[in-house]
Amino acid sequence: MPNPPRRSDQLRDVQIQSGYIPSNPASVLYQSGNTIVLCTASLDRSVPAWMAGKGKGWVTAEYNMLPGSTSPRKPRDRGGKIDGRTTEIQRLIGRSLRAIIDLNLLGENSITVDCDVLQADGGTRTAAITGGFIALAKAVEIAIPGSRIGDGPIRDSVAAISVGVVDDIVRLDLDYPLDVAADVDMNVVMTGNGKYVEIQGTGEEATFDDTQLAELLRLARLGIATLTQKQRDALAGT
Amino acid sequence: MPNPPRRSDQLRDVQIQSGYIPSNPASVLYQSGNTIVLCTASLDRSVPAWMAGKGKGWVTAEYNMLPGSTSPRKPRDRGGKIDGRTTEIQRLIGRSLRAIIDLNLLGENSITVDCDVLQADGGTRTAAITGGFIALAKAVEIAIPGSRIGDGPIRDSVAAISVGVVDDIVRLDLDYPLDVAADVDMNVVMTGNGKYVEIQGTGEEATFDDTQLAELLRLARLGIATLTQKQRDALAGT
Amino acid sequence: MPNPPRRSDQLRDVQIQSGYIPSNPASVLYQSGNTIVLCTASLDRSVPAWMAGKGKGWVTAEYNMLPGSTSPRKPRDRGGKIDGRTTEIQRLIGRSLRAIIDLNLLGENSITVDCDVLQADGGTRTAAITGGFIALAKAVEIAIPGSRIGDGPIRDSVAAISVGVVDDIVRLDLDYPLDVAADVDMNVVMTGNGKYVEIQGTGEEATFDDTQLAELLRLARLGIATLTQKQRDALAGT
Amino acid sequence: MPNPPRRSDQLRDVQIQSGYIPSNPASVLYQSGNTIVLCTASLDRSVPAWMAGKGKGWVTAEYNMLPGSTSPRKPRDRGGKIDGRTTEIQRLIGRSLRAIIDLNLLGENSITVDCDVLQADGGTRTAAITGGFIALAKAVEIAIPGSRIGDGPIRDSVAAISVGVVDDIVRLDLDYPLDVAADVDMNVVMTGNGKYVEIQGTGEEATFDDTQLAELLRLARLGIATLTQKQRDALAGT
Amino acid sequence: MPNPPRRSDQLRDVQIQSGYIPSNPASVLYQSGNTIVLCTASLDRSVPAWMAGKGKGWVTAEYNMLPGSTSPRKPRDRGGKIDGRTTEIQRLIGRSLRAIIDLNLLGENSITVDCDVLQADGGTRTAAITGGFIALAKAVEIAIPGSRIGDGPIRDSVAAISVGVVDDIVRLDLDYPLDVAADVDMNVVMTGNGKYVEIQGTGEEATFDDTQLAELLRLARLGIATLTQKQRDALAGT
Amino acid sequence: MPNPPRRSDQLRDVQIQSGYIPSNPASVLYQSGNTIVLCTASLDRSVPAWMAGKGKGWVTAEYNMLPGSTSPRKPRDRGGKIDGRTTEIQRLIGRSLRAIIDLNLLGENSITVDCDVLQADGGTRTAAITGGFIALAKAVEIAIPGSRIGDGPIRDSVAAISVGVVDDIVRLDLDYPLDVAADVDMNVVMTGNGKYVEIQGTGEEATFDDTQLAELLRLARLGIATLTQKQRDALAGT
């Protein structure tokens, strides 16, 4: 029996497997419906040369879709040119993670958060931010034992979700079929305390007005509150 | 005598020279304070192979900063890797222009809008959209004589402006010193009729709340109304 | 309690999850000890232009290590230069898979087998061949329903294992610590019927003689017989 | 009323706007007929690592045509391969400028002269040299206040012009239509004192003899004398 | 009168010209039938930065086919992508040469052995190893006067030959027509003392069994014994 | 006993081996003193797509220095960036060869002339032109049997030589030590009938006057007359 259709204000099912790669506790398999992203945070106990000697750390992110994550197969970025979409997404992930970390408290450590999409069904960039935060928090715990959200370099949690306008209905959490049909597509990145980190809303050969904007932001806030709780549960090991 | 400081809701002076390149009427020198962008639209009476035979047109944009536009000099993107910022900006310009054009009415014509920054003092991407629209509209007139805004492929005008939070004050139109000092930076792209095309707001290692968001959007709407009038004047030749 | 050390003629534990990516039955998660490789076969119902019209198919492979698969993190191949090791490995995988498929019976279909290493602990190339064969066989079943090993394009199974000389002892299935310590490293690719497809033996700043060669080949044959059975079980769904 | 045709020994009209970019006095908009080149000299108060500690300076040049400078549009050099023509031209500009500067007197300063073609109608490389010299001289004045031509690092001025054989007539200053029609095309770079810096003469699927060579060089000398005066006027601010 | 066909256990004629490039004694023109490879060893009295200060040397190799070495012409590797075959071959040459050199005895010297194919008729990689060894030995003599095989960094000689199965016959030394016709192709690298350095055997869409393997190795050993003698003669100057 | 020094109007010894690569009669080993260039012309009985159907042929050239041709070793152009000097030289060779061939008489054939420098001691580009012409003429004979200089596509021969000013003396044929010491360096390309194809004269941080120019051209003409005779002898097989 097929699932009943999702309500317009309903998230997809989210599954979080922390410690997915046996040798790296800072690895998270994040699933939201049929979207699956492997997030691994790698700690390097040094910083790039241009930052050395300041006592500060660095956090960056990379995003990639495995070729088998889509049908038809997505060719690899091997020609020396990363496509523009990939560049934008990984810059967004990096900014989002840096928004909630105090690099001065991280010490001269670098953390790279790799987000590799194993299966893509819409919302991969927001899954990467939400899952990537968990991997980052784990890596910070390794770098600085005892550090917790709000107590150490991690000032707050951060999560992200997409919202959009599809057939004139404002909806939460667009999967691929909804994303293709959407006239307006917006990604919202927000802290656990409910502050905006990033809003990226785009009319796809369409436009939107203030009323729609207000409803988009209301749904995003709702979804992120749920994701924030799931992140805290995953970090608490429940 | 130095100018009095700009008010927080005041645009920089805008100068628009249409037909700046003698041989190309679809060339615009757009100046906003000390930011100068040369926008040229090149018409090609064909479309890329993957679009051929559909009777539709195509519009794309490229963005580039000349090396001498900043101090210290900005090296050219010649290594086969366009930097991520450039990629993001030219994708934004392209989406913004495509939001207000009916590609079905353009026929099998391609228009490339090149935005080359001659002098950079903040707000180059929004200047490129606002000036690029004028170049695009001119090129459409060449492709389809008699076409006007709202009467032909160009459904509406489009313009863009930055807003931000600087020292806890919400401000319109960030020049470079303001941009560097801003905690929140937002670019808003809007049609002449006041609909949103794109909102991109980012906390730079900071966050923002709903009250600030409302004020950011109010100032952006104010600035874009003024720019829309200047665009129409430039196209009318006054 | 730690495991007892592996005997010199003993394989690591092998786990095979067929259909690992929900939307693609031709996806296999292949684990050999701590080495984990995701193999996905993507079917394209056409062939490259240079092969069109011959009624023949094509099979190729790509190999990649995710950055988080090793410690320290392995940077991505994004500079336009694939490193030599990657090139060699993916050519080996492709040749090995083509050795057991009759491309004339495949029809004008292309299959790309992607082998992405999620965790690396030695033997990733042989894992990629052994797991990649299962993904390939599944994809052939999709392309040509009813086809089985020996009945359709797949003439035989193919599997691979490493052998080596470590501290003067000839050993089967080198994990990373053994591989680093090995004086001689050999990869053997063999069909289910026990014919050689490929032998690649290298003295790492060392050499080997005929007696050692004979023992290396004996152990490889032993290991491949076991892997062949596991492949058949996985394809039979047991 | 159209202009009377240019005589075979007549230059195009030349306009020079020094200080064209408000924030950089070492910026020159150089126009020769319909050819427009923006030359900006950027001063860096250091030298490349391989020159450090010798007390010597460095001067280099880059040349680029903006996409909108020609019709049809010229694609950007972004693929990591600069085309051969661009490479040749910017090497020529750099050698020409270095021929008249005493790098020992420049101190450990680097000057990059960027020559960006806004509109191309033949003779862009000679315009770049002639205009680039003015930008260079301005930048040297900034680096070493009080330095003048012949008194400081700048030993002499340098200018360039093209000559050619068109329909068996030897002509001065080839615009694009003449350049296309020319059987022989020669660029001459000469100092203000009338010494040769560079002669590059090419038969385009044609050849030339000593008589033609003599006349080509006579016209070039004539043209360069005029350009030299215009350079001195521009630097004197008249 | 045409030559009688080669026997299945017969090498092609080998000619070795040591000191082929007048200014570099470590240059060897190696001819095997119609295959001609120029091997030059370049000595650099330093090592790469990552090896400095360990008192050890380094040996590496590069392989290249000149465009005119084949018909049709082989395009140059200039696109920033070395093809996979070239990468594999030059890694094989480098490993083979490093197998017989004691880098600790070489001191902090680097030797690059360049193998440029002037004419290709099969067996270019084995020719490159066999000829490259001579160039390497000469370069070591220059670096460390008086060093000989077995007395100094060079512990033993190394040579290579191809063997294969063609029309069910096991053959020594495949020229291009034999290579194309071969079902099994194997390259064997062996020291002067008869130890294996590398075995690379591949069924080209075919397989092979233990009996064939034994015969392939027997012929390879036979051929390499002859090549070893020719190498020693060349080094001895006879 | 060392050779007596060359007179200022004396060429180096020239040796020409036609048919140097056994399988390609259009291959020439050209030696001028210690400069050795291998020139091979490859015939392709088709033309690039953009030329097809016009009944015309195409001639192009590539230039490359083998790594072992200089000391210290010259790294290969494998990074996807051909250096500017290489680009300039191969464009010069191509233009020079096309100056003396009637592409309309060549039919739809393409000829690529590869000039690979085996040993470099100054004057490699002029050696490449002079030797490349012989390879080209041979390839034309293969394409169009019976064609001779002046009777078929080859309208005239072409050769090249360098001249320069060294210590205030005007000299013919600069080897590497002279080239380094030269204040003025000029390459002259001339037909067998004494017409100029190309003059490229450069003051290396120096200038030159009309008197020096006349003497430079007189010596070049003298040298080219000798080279023209040697080319004709080589083609005649004497």
mmCIF file of N, CA, C and O in Angstrom, chain C residues 140-180:
data_model
loop_
_atom_site.group_PDB
_atom_site.id
_atom_site.type_symbol
_atom_site.label_atom_id
_atom_site.label_comp_id
_atom_site.label_asym_id
_atom_site.label_seq_id
_atom_site.Cartn_x
_atom_site.Cartn_y
_atom_site.Cartn_z
ATOM 1 N N VAL C 140 22.932 -6.141 -16.439
ATOM 2 C CA VAL C 140 22.671 -6.919 -17.654
ATOM 3 C C VAL C 140 21.285 -7.571 -17.561
ATOM 4 O O VAL C 140 20.536 -7.615 -18.551
ATOM 5 N N GLU C 141 20.933 -8.022 -16.368
ATOM 6 C CA GLU C 141 19.585 -8.582 -16.194
ATOM 7 C C GLU C 141 18.496 -7.555 -16.499
ATOM 8 O O GLU C 141 17.425 -7.904 -16.993
ATOM 9 N N ILE C 142 18.790 -6.285 -16.152
ATOM 10 C CA ILE C 142 17.813 -5.239 -16.445
ATOM 11 C C ILE C 142 17.763 -4.975 -17.942
ATOM 12 O O ILE C 142 16.690 -4.832 -18.536
ATOM 13 N N ALA C 143 18.946 -4.956 -18.566
ATOM 14 C CA ALA C 143 19.013 -4.668 -20.004
ATOM 15 C C ALA C 143 18.368 -5.803 -20.804
ATOM 16 O O ALA C 143 17.650 -5.568 -21.780
ATOM 17 N N ILE C 144 18.655 -7.026 -20.394
ATOM 18 C CA ILE C 144 18.197 -8.212 -21.141
ATOM 19 C C ILE C 144 17.570 -9.161 -20.132
ATOM 20 O O ILE C 144 18.262 -10.040 -19.584
ATOM 21 N N PRO C 145 16.295 -9.006 -19.869
ATOM 22 C CA PRO C 145 15.664 -9.815 -18.825
ATOM 23 C C PRO C 145 15.887 -11.301 -19.064
ATOM 24 O O PRO C 145 15.849 -11.792 -20.208
ATOM 25 N N GLY C 146 16.134 -12.031 -17.994
ATOM 26 C CA GLY C 146 16.330 -13.477 -18.089
ATOM 27 C C GLY C 146 17.774 -13.895 -18.253
ATOM 28 O O GLY C 146 18.102 -15.075 -18.130
ATOM 29 N N SER C 147 18.664 -12.919 -18.535
ATOM 30 C CA SER C 147 20.059 -13.343 -18.757
ATOM 31 C C SER C 147 20.714 -13.732 -17.428
ATOM 32 O O SER C 147 20.519 -13.093 -16.409
ATOM 33 N N ARG C 148 21.491 -14.805 -17.445
ATOM 34 C CA ARG C 148 22.171 -15.350 -16.272
ATOM 35 C C ARG C 148 23.653 -15.569 -16.635
ATOM 36 O O ARG C 148 24.009 -15.512 -17.820
ATOM 37 N N ILE C 149 24.472 -15.869 -15.644
ATOM 38 C CA ILE C 149 25.867 -16.210 -15.943
ATOM 39 C C ILE C 149 25.888 -17.432 -16.853
ATOM 40 O O ILE C 149 25.299 -18.462 -16.529
ATOM 41 N N GLY C 150 26.527 -17.305 -17.982
ATOM 42 C CA GLY C 150 26.642 -18.421 -18.898
ATOM 43 C C GLY C 150 25.471 -18.536 -19.849
ATOM 44 O O GLY C 150 25.481 -19.383 -20.760
ATOM 45 N N ASP C 151 24.483 -17.670 -19.678
ATOM 46 C CA ASP C 151 23.287 -17.750 -20.535
ATOM 47 C C ASP C 151 22.885 -16.307 -20.844
ATOM 48 O O ASP C 151 22.038 -15.727 -20.167
ATOM 49 N N GLY C 152 23.522 -15.738 -21.846
ATOM 50 C CA GLY C 152 23.328 -14.327 -22.179
ATOM 51 C C GLY C 152 24.696 -13.690 -22.318
ATOM 52 O O GLY C 152 25.703 -14.399 -22.516
ATOM 53 N N PRO C 153 24.796 -12.377 -22.238
ATOM 54 C CA PRO C 153 26.094 -11.718 -22.476
ATOM 55 C C PRO C 153 27.168 -12.099 -21.460
ATOM 56 O O PRO C 153 28.363 -12.073 -21.787
ATOM 57 N N ILE C 154 26.770 -12.439 -20.223
ATOM 58 C CA ILE C 154 27.756 -12.732 -19.182
ATOM 59 C C ILE C 154 28.212 -14.176 -19.338
ATOM 60 O O ILE C 154 27.484 -15.119 -18.990
ATOM 61 N N ARG C 155 29.426 -14.363 -19.854
ATOM 62 C CA ARG C 155 29.911 -15.717 -20.143
ATOM 63 C C ARG C 155 30.359 -16.444 -18.898
ATOM 64 O O ARG C 155 30.328 -17.662 -18.817
ATOM 65 N N ASP C 156 30.891 -15.691 -17.939
ATOM 66 C CA ASP C 156 31.438 -16.321 -16.731
ATOM 67 C C ASP C 156 31.469 -15.220 -15.666
ATOM 68 O O ASP C 156 31.301 -14.052 -15.973
ATOM 69 N N SER C 157 31.670 -15.610 -14.419
ATOM 70 C CA SER C 157 31.874 -14.582 -13.400
ATOM 71 C C SER C 157 33.352 -14.197 -13.390
ATOM 72 O O SER C 157 34.195 -14.886 -13.971
ATOM 73 N N VAL C 158 33.661 -13.097 -12.709
ATOM 74 C CA VAL C 158 35.050 -12.689 -12.558
ATOM 75 C C VAL C 158 35.208 -12.115 -11.146
ATOM 76 O O VAL C 158 34.313 -11.443 -10.639
ATOM 77 N N ALA C 159 36.329 -12.425 -10.529
ATOM 78 C CA ALA C 159 36.611 -11.921 -9.197
ATOM 79 C C ALA C 159 38.113 -11.672 -9.094
ATOM 80 O O ALA C 159 38.886 -12.095 -9.962
ATOM 81 N N ALA C 160 38.521 -10.977 -8.056
ATOM 82 C CA ALA C 160 39.936 -10.615 -7.925
ATOM 83 C C ALA C 160 40.349 -10.609 -6.468
ATOM 84 O O ALA C 160 39.523 -10.383 -5.571
ATOM 85 N N ILE C 161 41.627 -10.858 -6.259
ATOM 86 C CA ILE C 161 42.172 -10.820 -4.895
ATOM 87 C C ILE C 161 43.638 -10.417 -4.970
ATOM 88 O O ILE C 161 44.284 -10.585 -6.001
ATOM 89 N N SER C 162 44.134 -9.877 -3.883
ATOM 90 C CA SER C 162 45.563 -9.570 -3.820
ATOM 91 C C SER C 162 46.282 -10.677 -3.049
ATOM 92 O O SER C 162 45.718 -11.309 -2.153
ATOM 93 N N VAL C 163 47.530 -10.873 -3.425
ATOM 94 C CA VAL C 163 48.437 -11.745 -2.682
ATOM 95 C C VAL C 163 49.769 -11.013 -2.563
ATOM 96 O O VAL C 163 50.001 -10.016 -3.259
ATOM 97 N N GLY C 164 50.631 -11.473 -1.696
ATOM 98 C CA GLY C 164 51.892 -10.757 -1.553
ATOM 99 C C GLY C 164 52.897 -11.519 -0.716
ATOM 100 O O GLY C 164 52.596 -12.580 -0.160
ATOM 101 N N VAL C 165 54.094 -10.971 -0.686
ATOM 102 C CA VAL C 165 55.138 -11.531 0.165
ATOM 103 C C VAL C 165 55.419 -10.505 1.263
ATOM 104 O O VAL C 165 55.815 -9.374 0.983
ATOM 105 N N VAL C 166 55.154 -10.917 2.501
ATOM 106 C CA VAL C 166 55.346 -10.037 3.655
ATOM 107 C C VAL C 166 56.267 -10.747 4.638
ATOM 108 O O VAL C 166 55.956 -11.863 5.078
ATOM 109 N N ASP C 167 57.375 -10.153 4.942
ATOM 110 C CA ASP C 167 58.350 -10.775 5.848
ATOM 111 C C ASP C 167 58.682 -12.205 5.400
ATOM 112 O O ASP C 167 58.662 -13.146 6.219
ATOM 113 N N ASP C 168 58.852 -12.334 4.095
ATOM 114 C CA ASP C 168 59.209 -13.622 3.483
ATOM 115 C C ASP C 168 58.098 -14.663 3.529
ATOM 116 O O ASP C 168 58.331 -15.828 3.163
ATOM 117 N N ILE C 169 56.917 -14.273 3.988
ATOM 118 C CA ILE C 169 55.784 -15.196 3.979
ATOM 119 C C ILE C 169 54.843 -14.794 2.857
ATOM 120 O O ILE C 169 54.522 -13.616 2.697
ATOM 121 N N VAL C 170 54.406 -15.809 2.095
ATOM 122 C CA VAL C 170 53.442 -15.546 1.027
ATOM 123 C C VAL C 170 52.056 -15.532 1.650
ATOM 124 O O VAL C 170 51.685 -16.459 2.369
ATOM 125 N N ARG C 171 51.294 -14.436 1.406
ATOM 126 C CA ARG C 171 50.011 -14.250 2.091
ATOM 127 C C ARG C 171 48.888 -13.929 1.108
ATOM 128 O O ARG C 171 49.111 -13.293 0.080
ATOM 129 N N LEU C 172 47.680 -14.294 1.523
ATOM 130 C CA LEU C 172 46.475 -14.015 0.759
ATOM 131 C C LEU C 172 45.797 -12.768 1.326
ATOM 132 O O LEU C 172 45.729 -12.608 2.538
ATOM 133 N N ASP C 173 45.295 -11.896 0.421
ATOM 134 C CA ASP C 173 44.376 -10.816 0.790
ATOM 135 C C ASP C 173 45.037 -9.806 1.739
ATOM 136 O O ASP C 173 44.809 -9.822 2.957
ATOM 137 N N LEU C 174 45.801 -8.899 1.163
ATOM 138 C CA LEU C 174 46.559 -7.939 1.972
ATOM 139 C C LEU C 174 45.661 -6.776 2.401
ATOM 140 O O LEU C 174 45.120 -6.052 1.560
ATOM 141 N N ASP C 175 45.504 -6.584 3.693
ATOM 142 C CA ASP C 175 44.881 -5.346 4.149
ATOM 143 C C ASP C 175 45.956 -4.255 4.169
ATOM 144 O O ASP C 175 47.106 -4.490 3.804
ATOM 145 N N TYR C 176 45.586 -3.058 4.576
ATOM 146 C CA TYR C 176 46.515 -1.940 4.415
ATOM 147 C C TYR C 176 47.834 -2.138 5.155
ATOM 148 O O TYR C 176 48.912 -1.956 4.564
ATOM 149 N N PRO C 177 47.803 -2.571 6.430
ATOM 150 C CA PRO C 177 49.101 -2.761 7.110
ATOM 151 C C PRO C 177 49.970 -3.815 6.416
ATOM 152 O O PRO C 177 51.190 -3.644 6.305
ATOM 153 N N LEU C 178 49.356 -4.889 5.937
ATOM 154 C CA LEU C 178 50.146 -5.899 5.209
ATOM 155 C C LEU C 178 50.677 -5.323 3.897
ATOM 156 O O LEU C 178 51.821 -5.571 3.508
ATOM 157 N N ASP C 179 49.836 -4.563 3.207
ATOM 158 C CA ASP C 179 50.229 -4.013 1.918
ATOM 159 C C ASP C 179 51.448 -3.102 2.065
ATOM 160 O O ASP C 179 52.374 -3.120 1.244
ATOM 161 N N VAL C 180 51.450 -2.299 3.119
ATOM 162 C CA VAL C 180 52.571 -1.397 3.356
ATOM 163 C C VAL C 180 53.848 -2.182 3.630
ATOM 164 O O VAL C 180 54.944 -1.800 3.207
#
